[in-house]
Amino acid sequence: ATGQSGSWRGDLIMLATTVLYVAYNFAVRGVSRRCTPLAFITSSMAPAVLVRLVVVVATGTPLLTIDPSADVWGAILLIGVVGGAGSYGLYLVAIRLTTPTRVAIAVTASPLAAILCGAAVLGEPIGLATIAGFAGVAAGVLLVNLPRRRTG
């Protein structure tokens, strides 16, 4: 209600992304167990690059529209290696060691990290709604990971 006009489309895209991510968690588990994390990352990222190239060619948009300075390339490498390959590699190790459901739930902790980093690094305000959302996500992650009691 307080977002920009038409921001619901972004929310809808994020909801669709979440649904696709959950489906991916279940689909990837069997395949990822037969490969090393590095081989799996490489084989799954290559099609993404090809799709991006097809979009670039089809739409005529430039592949890179960035400042070619060393700082920008350093940031791109850091994001790609740590944020991309590093986090994806850890995700693949996690999905091999536990259930896809637990991995999907644990990954929802990323908004918690985003809230804290946004406040610490960017000075973004943390209001009551943010604290309530933070508590809800944290409680969900904890509840899903509680040991289950067997009945009868």
Backbone as CSV, one residue per row, in Angstrom:
resi,resn,N_x,N_y,N_z,CA_x,CA_y,CA_z,C_x,C_y,C_z
1,ALA,0.823,-1.201,0.000,0.000,0.000,0.000,0.858,1.252,0.000
2,THR,2.047,1.185,0.581,2.888,2.374,0.659,3.941,2.408,-0.439
3,GLY,3.959,1.407,-1.299,4.958,1.339,-2.369,4.609,2.252,-3.532
4,GLN,5.475,2.276,-4.499,5.251,3.072,-5.695,4.115,2.468,-6.510
5,SER,3.530,3.285,-7.364,2.470,2.813,-8.234,2.989,1.689,-9.127
6,GLY,2.272,0.583,-9.152,2.679,-0.553,-9.977,3.719,-1.449,-9.341
7,SER,4.090,-1.164,-8.072,5.120,-1.991,-7.430,4.634,-3.404,-7.164
8,TRP,3.322,-3.634,-7.255,2.780,-4.978,-7.069,3.364,-5.950,-8.083
9,ARG,3.763,-5.433,-9.266,4.351,-6.317,-10.281,5.661,-6.899,-9.788
10,GLY,6.467,-6.100,-9.115,7.708,-6.607,-8.537,7.440,-7.646,-7.471
11,ASP,6.409,-7.393,-6.656,6.027,-8.370,-5.628,5.576,-9.679,-6.263
12,LEU,4.807,-9.589,-7.341,4.343,-10.775,-8.047,5.512,-11.550,-8.651
13,ILE,6.475,-10.833,-9.208,7.668,-11.481,-9.759,8.452,-12.179,-8.657
14,MET,8.589,-11.552,-7.494,9.308,-12.185,-6.386,8.563,-13.422,-5.878
15,LEU,7.239,-13.380,-5.863,6.463,-14.557,-5.474,6.698,-15.692,-6.466
16,ALA,6.665,-15.374,-7.765,6.930,-16.392,-8.787,8.348,-16.930,-8.651
17,THR,9.294,-16.060,-8.347,10.678,-16.482,-8.148,10.784,-17.460,-6.983
18,THR,10.064,-17.175,-5.915,10.079,-18.060,-4.749,9.517,-19.433,-5.100
19,VAL,8.417,-19.466,-5.826,7.814,-20.743,-6.234,8.789,-21.527,-7.118
20,LEU,9.415,-20.844,-8.071,10.398,-21.514,-8.940,11.595,-22.015,-8.142
21,TYR,12.022,-21.244,-7.163,13.175,-21.630,-6.351,12.870,-22.885,-5.533
22,VAL,11.675,-22.960,-4.989,11.287,-24.153,-4.224,11.239,-25.377,-5.145
23,ALA,10.657,-25.215,-6.320,10.619,-26.316,-7.291,12.045,-26.727,-7.669
24,TYR,12.909,-25.760,-7.846,14.316,-26.037,-8.169,14.979,-26.834,-7.048
25,ASN,14.706,-26.469,-5.796,15.289,-27.194,-4.653,14.985,-28.685,-4.729
26,PHE,13.745,-29.013,-5.056,13.364,-30.420,-5.116,13.939,-31.103,-6.356
27,ALA,13.988,-30.398,-7.464,14.486,-30.994,-8.706,15.992,-31.212,-8.683
28,VAL,16.728,-30.324,-8.043,18.187,-30.364,-8.106,18.804,-31.401,-7.167
29,ARG,18.085,-31.798,-6.157,18.669,-32.671,-5.130,19.264,-33.951,-5.716
30,GLY,18.523,-34.659,-6.526,19.034,-35.913,-7.086,20.198,-35.703,-8.032
31,VAL,20.101,-34.679,-8.858,21.164,-34.403,-9.835,22.425,-33.924,-9.140
32,SER,22.279,-33.058,-8.161,23.457,-32.484,-7.503,24.243,-33.523,-6.711
33,ARG,23.610,-34.598,-6.305,24.325,-35.649,-5.568,25.249,-36.467,-6.474
34,ARG,25.002,-36.423,-7.779,25.835,-37.197,-8.710,27.015,-36.401,-9.249
35,CYS,27.113,-35.137,-8.895,28.190,-34.273,-9.388,28.876,-33.595,-8.209
36,THR,30.079,-33.115,-8.453,30.718,-32.266,-7.451,30.049,-30.900,-7.519
37,PRO,30.071,-30.135,-6.426,29.464,-28.802,-6.473,30.040,-27.925,-7.595
38,LEU,31.357,-27.978,-7.820,31.962,-27.154,-8.872,31.453,-27.553,-10.253
39,ALA,31.367,-28.843,-10.512,30.853,-29.301,-11.808,29.392,-28.909,-11.981
40,PHE,28.627,-29.014,-10.903,27.217,-28.667,-10.994,27.027,-27.168,-11.218
41,ILE,27.796,-26.350,-10.498,27.709,-24.895,-10.682,28.039,-24.532,-12.124
42,THR,29.116,-25.095,-12.640,29.534,-24.783,-14.005,28.476,-25.201,-15.009
43,SER,27.965,-26.416,-14.862,26.981,-26.906,-15.832,25.632,-26.201,-15.719
44,SER,25.308,-25.663,-14.567,24.031,-24.964,-14.441,24.147,-23.482,-14.789
45,MET,25.325,-22.900,-14.668,25.504,-21.489,-15.018,25.696,-21.286,-16.521
46,ALA,26.255,-22.261,-17.195,26.493,-22.125,-18.635,25.195,-21.880,-19.409
47,PRO,24.127,-22.636,-19.161,22.871,-22.328,-19.869,22.345,-20.925,-19.555
48,ALA,22.551,-20.461,-18.334,22.105,-19.112,-17.974,22.823,-18.057,-18.811
49,VAL,24.110,-18.257,-19.011,24.886,-17.336,-19.850,24.371,-17.380,-21.286
50,LEU,24.108,-18.569,-21.789,23.602,-18.688,-23.155,22.233,-18.016,-23.324
51,VAL,21.359,-18.176,-22.340,20.043,-17.529,-22.400,20.220,-16.013,-22.406
52,ARG,21.109,-15.514,-21.569,21.370,-14.070,-21.532,21.881,-13.583,-22.881
53,LEU,22.774,-14.325,-23.499,23.292,-13.932,-24.813,22.197,-13.920,-25.872
54,VAL,21.296,-14.887,-25.824,20.178,-14.915,-26.774,19.294,-13.677,-26.582
55,VAL,19.022,-13.315,-25.330,18.214,-12.122,-25.050,18.917,-10.869,-25.564
56,VAL,20.226,-10.789,-25.344,21.006,-9.633,-25.816,20.908,-9.514,-27.332
57,VAL,21.100,-10.615,-28.030,21.056,-10.598,-29.499,19.637,-10.292,-29.989
58,ALA,18.638,-10.914,-29.382,17.257,-10.736,-29.827,16.741,-9.322,-29.591
59,THR,17.146,-8.704,-28.499,16.632,-7.374,-28.173,17.545,-6.247,-28.637
60,GLY,18.781,-6.578,-28.976,19.723,-5.548,-29.398,20.284,-4.719,-28.263
61,THR,20.054,-5.161,-27.028,20.608,-4.420,-25.892,22.077,-4.767,-25.727
62,PRO,22.869,-3.835,-25.259,24.290,-4.139,-25.062,24.480,-5.146,-23.928
63,LEU,25.474,-5.987,-24.090,25.764,-7.000,-23.070,26.226,-6.344,-21.777
64,LEU,27.110,-5.392,-21.886,27.621,-4.684,-20.716,27.435,-3.187,-20.917
65,THR,26.806,-2.560,-19.963,26.665,-1.106,-19.994,27.182,-0.569,-18.669
66,ILE,28.436,-0.881,-18.385,29.018,-0.488,-17.112,30.286,0.313,-17.337
67,ASP,30.660,0.985,-16.301,31.917,1.727,-16.278,33.062,0.709,-16.289
68,PRO,33.996,0.829,-17.217,35.063,-0.183,-17.321,36.205,-0.019,-16.318
69,SER,35.989,0.733,-15.243,37.071,0.963,-14.290,37.400,-0.294,-13.492
70,ALA,38.573,-0.296,-12.893,39.029,-1.442,-12.092,38.118,-1.668,-10.888
71,ASP,37.606,-0.582,-10.291,36.703,-0.729,-9.146,35.436,-1.482,-9.526
72,VAL,34.876,-1.157,-10.678,33.653,-1.816,-11.128,33.919,-3.285,-11.412
73,TRP,35.005,-3.577,-12.114,35.331,-4.974,-12.409,35.648,-5.756,-11.139
74,GLY,36.277,-5.103,-10.167,36.527,-5.751,-8.877,35.231,-6.103,-8.178
75,ALA,34.268,-5.167,-8.204,32.966,-5.426,-7.587,32.238,-6.563,-8.304
76,ILE,32.320,-6.573,-9.634,31.675,-7.645,-10.405,32.290,-8.994,-10.051
77,LEU,33.601,-9.049,-9.961,34.267,-10.307,-9.600,33.894,-10.737,-8.182
78,LEU,33.858,-9.789,-7.259,33.491,-10.117,-5.876,32.059,-10.654,-5.814
79,ILE,31.146,-9.973,-6.493,29.751,-10.423,-6.499,29.640,-11.796,-7.162
80,GLY,30.335,-11.972,-8.276,30.260,-13.242,-8.993,30.874,-14.397,-8.234
81,VAL,32.026,-14.161,-7.626,32.732,-15.250,-6.945,32.128,-15.522,-5.571
82,VAL,31.986,-14.481,-4.755,31.483,-14.689,-3.394,29.963,-14.835,-3.387
83,GLY,29.284,-13.842,-3.951,27.823,-13.845,-3.922,27.190,-14.874,-4.830
84,GLY,27.834,-15.166,-5.937,27.272,-16.129,-6.884,27.787,-17.530,-6.655
85,ALA,29.000,-17.778,-7.110,29.565,-19.130,-7.038,29.758,-19.606,-5.599
86,GLY,30.203,-18.717,-4.721,30.440,-19.118,-3.331,29.167,-19.510,-2.615
87,SER,28.163,-18.643,-2.671,26.910,-18.954,-1.972,26.194,-20.130,-2.633
88,TYR,26.264,-20.214,-3.942,25.629,-21.339,-4.648,26.335,-22.646,-4.322
89,GLY,27.650,-22.605,-4.206,28.406,-23.801,-3.821,28.024,-24.279,-2.434
90,LEU,27.908,-23.352,-1.498,27.492,-23.725,-0.145,26.061,-24.265,-0.133
91,TYR,25.204,-23.661,-0.940,23.833,-24.151,-1.073,23.836,-25.606,-1.558
92,LEU,24.668,-25.914,-2.548,24.719,-27.284,-3.079,25.239,-28.267,-2.043
93,VAL,26.204,-27.851,-1.262,26.692,-28.725,-0.189,25.574,-28.949,0.824
94,ALA,24.856,-27.886,1.182,23.764,-28.011,2.155,22.672,-28.941,1.652
95,ILE,22.316,-28.827,0.382,21.229,-29.648,-0.144,21.629,-31.125,-0.228
96,ARG,22.934,-31.389,-0.258,23.401,-32.778,-0.229,23.355,-33.345,1.184
97,LEU,23.437,-32.472,2.186,23.540,-32.922,3.571,22.214,-32.949,4.329
98,THR,21.213,-32.245,3.832,19.926,-32.216,4.520,18.805,-32.215,3.488
99,THR,17.590,-31.996,3.915,16.455,-32.076,3.004,16.281,-30.774,2.210
100,PRO,15.712,-30.868,1.006,15.454,-29.654,0.225,14.552,-28.667,0.961
101,THR,13.617,-29.173,1.746,12.722,-28.290,2.484,13.493,-27.462,3.496
102,ARG,14.375,-28.094,4.239,15.163,-27.358,5.231,16.077,-26.337,4.569
103,VAL,16.656,-26.696,3.430,17.516,-25.749,2.727,16.701,-24.553,2.252
104,ALA,15.531,-24.810,1.680,14.676,-23.716,1.195,14.264,-22.798,2.336
105,ILE,13.948,-23.381,3.478,13.556,-22.570,4.635,14.744,-21.776,5.153
106,ALA,15.913,-22.399,5.235,17.098,-21.694,5.732,17.484,-20.545,4.814
107,VAL,17.296,-20.724,3.515,17.648,-19.669,2.569,16.756,-18.449,2.781
108,THR,15.573,-18.642,3.362,14.718,-17.488,3.638,15.322,-16.585,4.701
109,ALA,16.406,-17.017,5.319,17.104,-16.151,6.269,17.841,-15.018,5.556
110,SER,17.962,-15.078,4.236,18.663,-14.006,3.526,17.992,-12.647,3.706
111,PRO,16.652,-12.558,3.802,16.084,-11.241,4.106,16.517,-10.713,5.473
112,LEU,16.737,-11.628,6.414,17.205,-11.194,7.727,18.580,-10.548,7.608
113,ALA,19.450,-11.192,6.841,20.783,-10.626,6.622,20.685,-9.307,5.857
114,ALA,19.766,-9.238,4.897,19.599,-8.009,4.120,19.130,-6.858,5.006
115,ILE,18.233,-7.137,5.928,17.759,-6.096,6.846,18.917,-5.566,7.682
116,LEU,19.690,-6.471,8.251,20.805,-6.052,9.109,21.887,-5.322,8.324
117,CYS,22.238,-5.844,7.149,23.261,-5.189,6.320,22.763,-3.849,5.789
118,GLY,21.490,-3.788,5.402,20.925,-2.524,4.927,20.982,-1.450,5.997
119,ALA,20.700,-1.830,7.227,20.755,-0.871,8.329,22.195,-0.477,8.648
120,ALA,23.086,-1.473,8.703,24.470,-1.200,9.092,25.261,-0.476,8.003
121,VAL,25.102,-0.908,6.763,25.929,-0.372,5.681,25.285,0.839,5.010
122,LEU,23.971,0.776,4.779,23.293,1.830,4.024,22.510,2.805,4.895
123,GLY,22.437,2.523,6.183,21.704,3.404,7.078,20.202,3.348,6.884
124,GLU,19.688,2.243,6.343,18.246,2.115,6.136,17.546,1.975,7.490
125,PRO,16.392,2.611,7.620,15.691,2.544,8.905,15.059,1.171,9.130
126,ILE,14.997,0.787,10.381,14.314,-0.451,10.762,13.117,-0.046,11.608
127,GLY,11.932,-0.166,11.017,10.701,0.199,11.715,10.046,-1.002,12.360
128,LEU,8.899,-0.765,12.957,8.159,-1.818,13.643,7.735,-2.938,12.693
129,ALA,7.297,-2.578,11.481,6.886,-3.596,10.503,8.081,-4.467,10.109
130,THR,9.244,-3.860,9.969,10.445,-4.623,9.616,10.816,-5.580,10.742
131,ILE,10.735,-5.104,11.972,11.050,-5.960,13.129,10.051,-7.116,13.212
132,ALA,8.778,-6.847,12.963,7.757,-7.903,13.001,8.014,-8.926,11.892
133,GLY,8.343,-8.465,10.698,8.668,-9.378,9.602,9.905,-10.202,9.906
134,PHE,10.917,-9.539,10.454,12.155,-10.213,10.855,11.845,-11.331,11.849
135,ALA,11.044,-11.012,12.863,10.689,-12.003,13.887,9.887,-13.149,13.282
136,GLY,8.989,-12.841,12.350,8.195,-13.886,11.706,9.039,-14.853,10.899
137,VAL,9.973,-14.315,10.114,10.854,-15.180,9.315,11.747,-16.009,10.235
138,ALA,12.334,-15.369,11.249,13.208,-16.092,12.183,12.439,-17.197,12.893
139,ALA,11.224,-16.910,13.320,10.399,-17.930,13.991,10.073,-19.072,13.044
140,GLY,9.762,-18.764,11.791,9.470,-19.809,10.805,10.659,-20.726,10.579
141,VAL,11.836,-20.137,10.445,13.051,-20.934,10.244,13.286,-21.828,11.460
142,LEU,13.138,-21.289,12.651,13.350,-22.085,13.867,12.307,-23.196,14.012
143,LEU,11.040,-22.876,13.763,9.981,-23.885,13.909,10.146,-25.046,12.933
144,VAL,10.512,-24.758,11.712,10.678,-25.818,10.722,11.851,-26.727,11.079
145,ASN,12.842,-26.180,11.752,14.028,-26.967,12.069,14.003,-27.599,13.448
146,LEU,12.897,-27.472,14.173,12.786,-28.153,15.466,12.692,-29.660,15.239
147,PRO,13.279,-30.438,16.131,13.144,-31.895,15.975,11.676,-32.297,16.134
148,ARG,11.277,-33.274,15.331,9.899,-33.747,15.384,9.786,-34.937,16.305
149,ARG,8.687,-34.970,17.056,8.406,-36.130,17.899,7.597,-37.121,17.103
150,ARG,7.941,-38.372,17.230,7.171,-39.412,16.561,5.959,-39.772,17.415
151,THR,4.831,-39.952,16.742,3.619,-40.330,17.464,3.268,-41.774,17.154
152,GLY,2.646,-42.424,18.149,2.140,-43.779,18.067,2.718,-44.613,17.045
